[in-house]
CSV table of C-alpha atoms and ligand atoms in Angstrom, one decimal:
chain,number,residue,atom,x,y,z
A,1,MET,CA,30.5,41.2,-39.0
A,2,SER,CA,28.1,43.0,-41.2
A,3,ARG,CA,25.3,40.9,-42.7
A,4,THR,CA,23.8,41.1,-46.1
A,5,VAL,CA,20.2,42.0,-46.0
A,6,TYR,CA,17.5,42.0,-48.7
A,7,VAL,CA,15.4,45.1,-49.3
A,8,ASN,CA,13.1,45.4,-52.3
A,9,GLY,CA,15.1,43.6,-54.9
A,10,GLN,CA,18.6,44.6,-53.6
A,11,TYR,CA,21.2,42.7,-51.5
A,12,LEU,CA,22.9,45.3,-49.3
A,13,PRO,CA,25.2,45.5,-46.3
A,14,GLU,CA,23.0,45.9,-43.3
A,15,GLU,CA,24.3,49.5,-42.6
A,16,ASP,CA,23.1,50.6,-46.1
A,17,ALA,CA,19.6,49.0,-45.9
A,18,LYS,CA,16.8,51.6,-45.7
A,19,ILE,CA,13.1,51.6,-45.3
A,20,SER,CA,11.0,54.8,-45.5
A,21,VAL,CA,9.7,56.5,-42.3
A,22,PHE,CA,6.3,56.4,-44.1
A,23,ASP,CA,6.3,52.7,-44.5
A,24,ARG,CA,3.1,51.3,-43.0
A,25,GLY,CA,4.9,48.5,-41.4
A,26,PHE,CA,6.7,51.0,-39.3
A,27,LEU,CA,3.7,53.4,-38.7
A,28,MET,CA,0.9,50.9,-38.3
A,29,ALA,CA,2.2,47.4,-38.0
A,30,ASP,CA,0.6,46.9,-41.5
A,31,ALA,CA,2.9,44.0,-42.3
A,32,VAL,CA,3.2,40.3,-42.1
A,33,TYR,CA,6.2,38.1,-41.5
A,34,GLU,CA,7.6,34.6,-41.5
A,35,VAL,CA,10.5,32.9,-39.8
A,36,THR,CA,12.1,29.8,-41.3
A,37,SER,CA,14.7,27.9,-39.5
A,38,VAL,CA,18.0,26.7,-41.1
A,39,ILE,CA,20.0,23.6,-40.2
A,40,ASP,CA,23.1,22.6,-42.1
A,41,GLY,CA,22.5,25.5,-44.5
A,42,LYS,CA,19.0,24.2,-45.4
A,43,MET,CA,15.5,25.5,-44.7
A,44,LEU,CA,13.0,23.5,-42.7
A,45,ASP,CA,9.3,23.5,-43.8
A,46,PHE,CA,9.8,26.2,-46.4
A,47,PRO,CA,6.7,25.3,-48.4
A,48,GLY,CA,4.6,25.6,-45.2
A,49,HIS,CA,6.0,29.1,-44.4
A,50,ALA,CA,5.5,30.3,-48.0
A,51,ALA,CA,1.9,29.0,-48.0
A,52,ARG,CA,1.1,30.7,-44.7
A,53,LEU,CA,2.6,34.0,-46.0
A,54,GLN,CA,0.1,33.8,-48.8
A,55,ARG,CA,-2.7,33.3,-46.4
A,56,SER,CA,-1.6,36.2,-44.2
A,57,LEU,CA,-1.3,38.5,-47.2
A,58,GLU,CA,-4.7,37.5,-48.5
A,59,ALA,CA,-6.2,38.1,-45.1
A,60,ILE,CA,-5.0,41.7,-45.1
A,61,GLY,CA,-6.0,42.3,-48.7
A,62,MET,CA,-2.5,42.3,-50.3
A,63,THR,CA,-1.3,40.5,-53.4
A,64,PRO,CA,2.0,38.6,-52.9
A,65,PRO,CA,5.0,40.7,-54.0
A,66,CYS,CA,6.6,37.7,-55.8
A,67,THR,CA,6.0,34.1,-56.6
A,68,THR,CA,6.9,31.2,-54.2
A,69,ALA,CA,9.7,30.1,-56.5
A,70,GLU,CA,11.2,33.7,-56.4
A,71,LEU,CA,10.7,33.8,-52.6
A,72,LYS,CA,12.6,30.5,-52.3
A,73,ALA,CA,15.4,31.7,-54.5
A,74,ILE,CA,15.8,34.9,-52.4
A,75,HIS,CA,15.9,32.8,-49.2
A,76,ARG,CA,18.5,30.5,-50.7
A,77,GLU,CA,20.5,33.5,-51.9
A,78,MET,CA,20.4,35.1,-48.4
A,79,ILE,CA,21.6,31.8,-46.8
A,80,ALA,CA,24.5,31.6,-49.3
A,81,ARG,CA,25.5,35.3,-49.1
A,82,ASN,CA,25.5,35.2,-45.3
A,83,GLU,CA,27.1,31.7,-45.2
A,84,LEU,CA,24.4,30.7,-42.7
A,85,VAL,CA,24.8,27.2,-41.4
A,86,GLU,CA,22.3,27.2,-38.5
A,87,GLY,CA,19.8,29.8,-37.4
A,88,LEU,CA,16.9,31.5,-39.2
A,89,VAL,CA,15.8,33.6,-42.1
A,90,TYR,CA,13.3,36.4,-41.3
A,91,LEU,CA,11.0,37.7,-44.0
A,92,GLN,CA,8.7,40.7,-43.7
A,93,VAL,CA,6.3,42.1,-46.2
A,94,THR,CA,4.7,45.5,-45.6
A,95,ARG,CA,1.9,47.4,-47.5
A,96,GLY,CA,4.6,49.9,-48.4
A,97,ALA,CA,5.1,53.7,-48.0
A,98,ALA,CA,2.3,56.2,-48.3
A,99,ASP,CA,0.9,59.3,-46.5
A,100,ARG,CA,-0.4,58.2,-43.1
A,101,ASP,CA,-4.0,57.2,-43.4
A,102,PHE,CA,-6.1,54.4,-41.8
A,103,ALA,CA,-7.4,53.5,-45.3
A,104,TYR,CA,-5.1,51.2,-47.3
A,105,PRO,CA,-3.3,53.3,-50.0
A,106,VAL,CA,-4.0,52.4,-53.6
A,107,GLY,CA,-1.3,51.5,-56.1
A,108,VAL,CA,1.5,51.4,-53.6
A,109,GLU,CA,4.4,48.9,-54.0
A,110,PRO,CA,4.8,46.6,-51.0
A,111,SER,CA,8.1,46.5,-49.2
A,112,MET,CA,9.9,43.2,-48.7
A,113,VAL,CA,12.8,42.7,-46.3
A,114,LEU,CA,14.8,39.6,-45.4
A,115,PHE,CA,17.6,39.1,-43.0
A,116,THR,CA,19.4,36.1,-41.5
A,117,GLN,CA,20.3,35.4,-37.9
A,118,ALA,CA,22.8,32.8,-36.8
A,119,LYS,CA,21.6,30.8,-33.8
A,120,ASN,CA,22.1,27.4,-32.2
A,121,VAL,CA,18.7,26.0,-32.8
A,122,VAL,CA,19.5,22.3,-32.4
A,123,ASP,CA,21.6,22.3,-29.2
A,124,SER,CA,19.7,24.9,-27.2
A,125,PRO,CA,19.9,24.8,-23.3
A,126,LEU,CA,16.1,25.2,-23.0
A,127,ALA,CA,15.6,22.0,-25.1
A,128,LYS,CA,17.9,20.1,-22.8
A,129,HIS,CA,16.6,21.3,-19.4
A,130,GLY,CA,13.1,22.4,-20.3
A,131,MET,CA,11.5,25.9,-19.8
A,132,LYS,CA,9.5,27.5,-17.1
A,133,VAL,CA,6.3,29.3,-18.1
A,134,ILE,CA,3.9,31.6,-16.3
A,135,SER,CA,0.3,32.2,-17.3
A,136,THR,CA,-0.8,35.7,-18.2
A,137,PRO,CA,-4.0,37.2,-19.8
A,138,ASP,CA,-4.1,37.1,-23.6
A,139,ILE,CA,-4.5,40.8,-24.4
A,140,ARG,CA,-3.9,40.4,-28.2
A,141,TRP,CA,-6.3,41.3,-31.0
A,142,GLY,CA,-8.9,38.9,-32.5
A,143,ARG,CA,-7.1,37.8,-35.7
A,144,ARG,CA,-4.1,35.9,-34.3
A,145,ASP,CA,-4.3,33.5,-37.3
A,146,ILE,CA,-2.7,36.3,-39.3
A,147,LYS,CA,1.0,36.5,-38.7
A,148,THR,CA,1.3,40.3,-38.3
A,149,VAL,CA,4.2,42.2,-36.8
A,150,GLN,CA,2.0,43.6,-34.0
A,151,LEU,CA,4.1,41.9,-31.4
A,152,LEU,CA,4.0,44.3,-28.4
A,153,ALA,CA,1.4,42.2,-26.5
A,154,PRO,CA,3.5,39.0,-26.7
A,155,SER,CA,6.6,41.1,-25.9
A,156,MET,CA,4.9,42.3,-22.7
A,157,GLY,CA,4.0,38.7,-21.9
A,158,LYS,CA,7.6,37.6,-22.4
A,159,MET,CA,8.8,40.5,-20.1
A,160,ALA,CA,6.2,39.4,-17.4
A,161,ALA,CA,7.7,35.9,-17.6
A,162,LYS,CA,11.3,37.3,-17.3
A,163,ALA,CA,10.2,39.4,-14.3
A,164,ALA,CA,8.8,36.3,-12.7
A,165,GLY,CA,12.1,34.3,-13.3
A,166,ALA,CA,10.5,32.2,-16.0
A,167,ASP,CA,11.3,31.7,-19.7
A,168,ASP,CA,8.0,32.3,-21.4
A,169,ALA,CA,4.3,33.0,-20.9
A,170,TRP,CA,1.2,31.0,-21.8
A,171,LEU,CA,-1.6,33.3,-22.8
A,172,VAL,CA,-5.0,32.7,-21.2
A,173,GLU,CA,-8.4,33.8,-22.5
A,174,ASP,CA,-11.8,32.9,-21.1
A,175,GLY,CA,-10.1,30.4,-18.8
A,176,PHE,CA,-8.3,28.5,-21.5
A,177,VAL,CA,-4.8,28.6,-22.8
A,178,THR,CA,-4.6,30.1,-26.4
A,179,GLU,CA,-0.9,29.6,-27.1
A,180,GLY,CA,2.6,30.8,-25.9
A,181,THR,CA,3.9,34.3,-26.7
A,182,SER,CA,5.6,33.0,-29.8
A,183,ASN,CA,4.7,29.3,-30.0
A,184,ASN,CA,1.9,26.8,-29.8
A,185,ALA,CA,1.2,25.1,-26.5
A,186,TYR,CA,0.6,21.4,-25.7
A,187,ILE,CA,0.1,19.1,-22.7
A,188,VAL,CA,0.4,15.3,-22.4
A,189,LYS,CA,-2.3,13.4,-20.5
A,190,PRO,CA,-1.4,10.5,-18.2
A,191,ASP,CA,-2.6,8.1,-21.0
A,192,GLY,CA,0.0,9.6,-23.4
A,193,THR,CA,-2.6,11.7,-25.4
A,194,ILE,CA,-1.3,15.0,-26.6
A,195,VAL,CA,-3.7,17.9,-26.2
A,196,THR,CA,-3.4,21.2,-28.1
A,197,ARG,CA,-5.8,23.9,-28.9
A,198,ASP,CA,-7.8,23.5,-32.1
A,199,LEU,CA,-7.2,26.0,-35.0
A,200,SER,CA,-9.3,29.2,-35.2
A,201,ASN,CA,-8.8,32.9,-35.4
A,202,ASP,CA,-7.7,32.7,-31.7
A,203,ILE,CA,-4.2,31.2,-32.5
A,204,LEU,CA,-1.6,31.1,-35.2
A,205,SER,CA,-1.7,28.0,-37.3
A,206,GLY,CA,1.9,26.9,-36.5
A,207,ILE,CA,3.9,25.3,-39.3
A,208,THR,CA,5.8,23.3,-36.7
A,209,ARG,CA,2.4,22.4,-35.1
A,210,ALA,CA,1.1,20.9,-38.3
A,211,ALA,CA,4.3,18.9,-38.8
A,212,VAL,CA,4.5,17.7,-35.2
A,213,LEU,CA,0.9,16.6,-35.2
A,214,ARG,CA,1.5,14.7,-38.4
A,215,PHE,CA,4.6,12.9,-37.0
A,216,ALA,CA,2.7,12.2,-33.7
A,217,GLY,CA,-0.1,10.5,-35.7
A,218,GLU,CA,2.5,8.5,-37.7
A,219,ALA,CA,4.0,7.4,-34.4
A,220,GLN,CA,0.6,6.2,-33.1
A,221,ILE,CA,0.5,9.0,-30.5
A,222,LYS,CA,-3.1,10.1,-29.9
A,223,VAL,CA,-3.9,13.8,-30.4
A,224,GLU,CA,-6.9,15.8,-29.0
A,225,GLU,CA,-7.3,19.3,-30.6
A,226,ARG,CA,-9.3,21.2,-28.0
A,227,PRO,CA,-8.7,24.0,-25.5
A,228,PHE,CA,-7.2,23.2,-22.0
A,229,THR,CA,-6.9,25.2,-18.8
A,230,ILE,CA,-3.9,26.0,-16.7
A,231,GLU,CA,-5.3,23.8,-14.0
A,232,GLU,CA,-5.4,20.8,-16.4
A,233,ALA,CA,-1.9,21.7,-17.6
A,234,LYS,CA,-0.5,21.6,-14.0
A,235,MET,CA,-1.8,18.1,-13.7
A,236,ALA,CA,-0.4,16.9,-17.0
A,237,THR,CA,2.5,14.4,-17.2
A,238,GLU,CA,4.3,16.6,-19.7
A,239,ALA,CA,4.0,20.0,-21.4
A,240,PHE,CA,5.8,21.5,-24.4
A,241,VAL,CA,5.7,24.2,-27.1
A,242,THR,CA,6.4,24.2,-30.8
A,243,SER,CA,7.7,26.9,-33.1
A,244,ALA,CA,10.0,27.2,-36.2
A,245,THR,CA,13.0,28.1,-34.1
A,246,THR,CA,12.2,26.1,-30.9
A,247,PHE,CA,11.1,23.0,-32.8
A,248,VAL,CA,9.7,21.1,-29.8
A,249,GLY,CA,10.5,22.9,-26.5
A,250,PRO,CA,9.8,21.0,-23.3
A,251,VAL,CA,8.0,22.9,-20.5
A,252,VAL,CA,8.9,21.6,-17.0
A,253,GLU,CA,7.1,24.2,-14.8
A,254,ILE,CA,3.9,26.2,-15.1
A,255,ASP,CA,3.2,29.0,-12.6
A,256,GLY,CA,5.7,27.5,-10.2
A,257,VAL,CA,4.2,24.0,-10.3
A,258,ARG,CA,6.4,21.2,-11.6
A,259,ILE,CA,5.0,19.2,-14.5
A,260,GLY,CA,5.4,15.5,-14.1
A,261,ASP,CA,8.7,14.9,-12.3
A,262,GLY,CA,10.0,18.3,-13.3
A,263,ASN,CA,12.3,16.9,-16.0
A,264,VAL,CA,12.1,16.8,-19.8
A,265,GLY,CA,9.5,14.1,-20.6
A,266,PRO,CA,9.8,11.3,-23.1
A,267,THR,CA,7.1,12.5,-25.4
A,268,ALA,CA,8.6,16.0,-25.9
A,269,ARG,CA,12.1,14.5,-26.4
A,270,ARG,CA,10.8,11.9,-28.9
A,271,LEU,CA,8.8,14.5,-30.9
A,272,ARG,CA,11.7,16.9,-31.0
A,273,GLU,CA,14.0,14.2,-32.4
A,274,LEU,CA,11.3,13.1,-34.8
A,275,TYR,CA,10.7,16.7,-36.0
A,276,ILE,CA,14.3,17.5,-36.6
A,277,ALA,CA,15.1,14.2,-38.3
A,278,GLU,CA,12.0,14.1,-40.5
A,279,SER,CA,12.1,17.8,-41.4
A,280,LEU,CA,15.8,17.5,-42.4
A,281,LYS,CA,14.8,14.9,-45.0
A,282,THR,CA,12.7,17.5,-46.9
A,283,ALA,CA,14.9,20.6,-46.1
A,284,LEU,CA,15.7,22.9,-49.0
B,301,PMP,N1,2.0,31.1,-32.2
B,301,PMP,C1,2.5,32.3,-32.2
B,301,PMP,C2,1.8,33.4,-31.5
B,301,PMP,C3,3.8,32.5,-32.8
B,301,PMP,O1,4.3,33.8,-32.8
B,301,PMP,C4,4.4,31.4,-33.4
B,301,PMP,C5,5.8,31.6,-34.0
B,301,PMP,N2,5.8,32.6,-35.0
B,301,PMP,C6,3.8,30.2,-33.4
B,301,PMP,C7,2.6,30.1,-32.7
B,301,PMP,C8,4.5,29.0,-34.0
B,301,PMP,O2,4.4,29.0,-35.4
B,301,PMP,P1,5.5,28.3,-36.3
B,301,PMP,O3,5.5,26.9,-35.8
B,301,PMP,O4,5.0,28.4,-37.6
B,301,PMP,O5,6.8,29.0,-36.0
């Protein structure tokens, strides 16, 4: 079935949607994006995603192409037109089309594209059984706090994981885990404390991360925001990741070493349930 996609003010059948070959998103990855999950036809954490889009645009010297209220209306319209019950809405804003030049063009209209993807985000097999991760060097650029579409390095990490029979890769820099290829990374210490890397230019400030840490705090679970090594992770009682479409995804094996007893742990399970239940209360 053909989806309806949004391109620069128009809702079109996906076959008819077009972006210029001169678009800088295509030529130079000069573009930022957001992914918002949808459950029961409603968006989780939309204000957080809209706020991060603003921060990403500001960081690359672009003015937002529309207001947050307009952005929300377009998202809602996309969910309605595509009759999306569960899955995600993808949004990308590029600097627009111009003659190829490393300098940003002046006076060019940004391009904005949205599409939906149906997906079982609540009942996913990886959430039930946990995922296996490998460690691999973090070869990405130095501004990972900006959510750009430069995703080849994380794609290569994901392919290395697949080749090793694992589900995902944790990226390592200077001996410490930065994050997963498309998620934030956490371990649980034997005393129940959650450890996750502190925010900086080295990682993306996950919208799910912020919510999960807030819910953990409310549930009296201790949190340490600091870097950790793969060695420390292997000795943890639990490990997990967070992202908009994974929510809380348990990790049961790192570089072939079982974490805890190798099963999904109680902290990850509880945080996943908490995240879904609490986020649905404010879903739009
Ligand atoms: N880190 C990276 C590198 C990511 O790509 C993502 C998902 N886009 C995240 C973390 C998680 O962010 P969020 O919870 O906002 O999806």
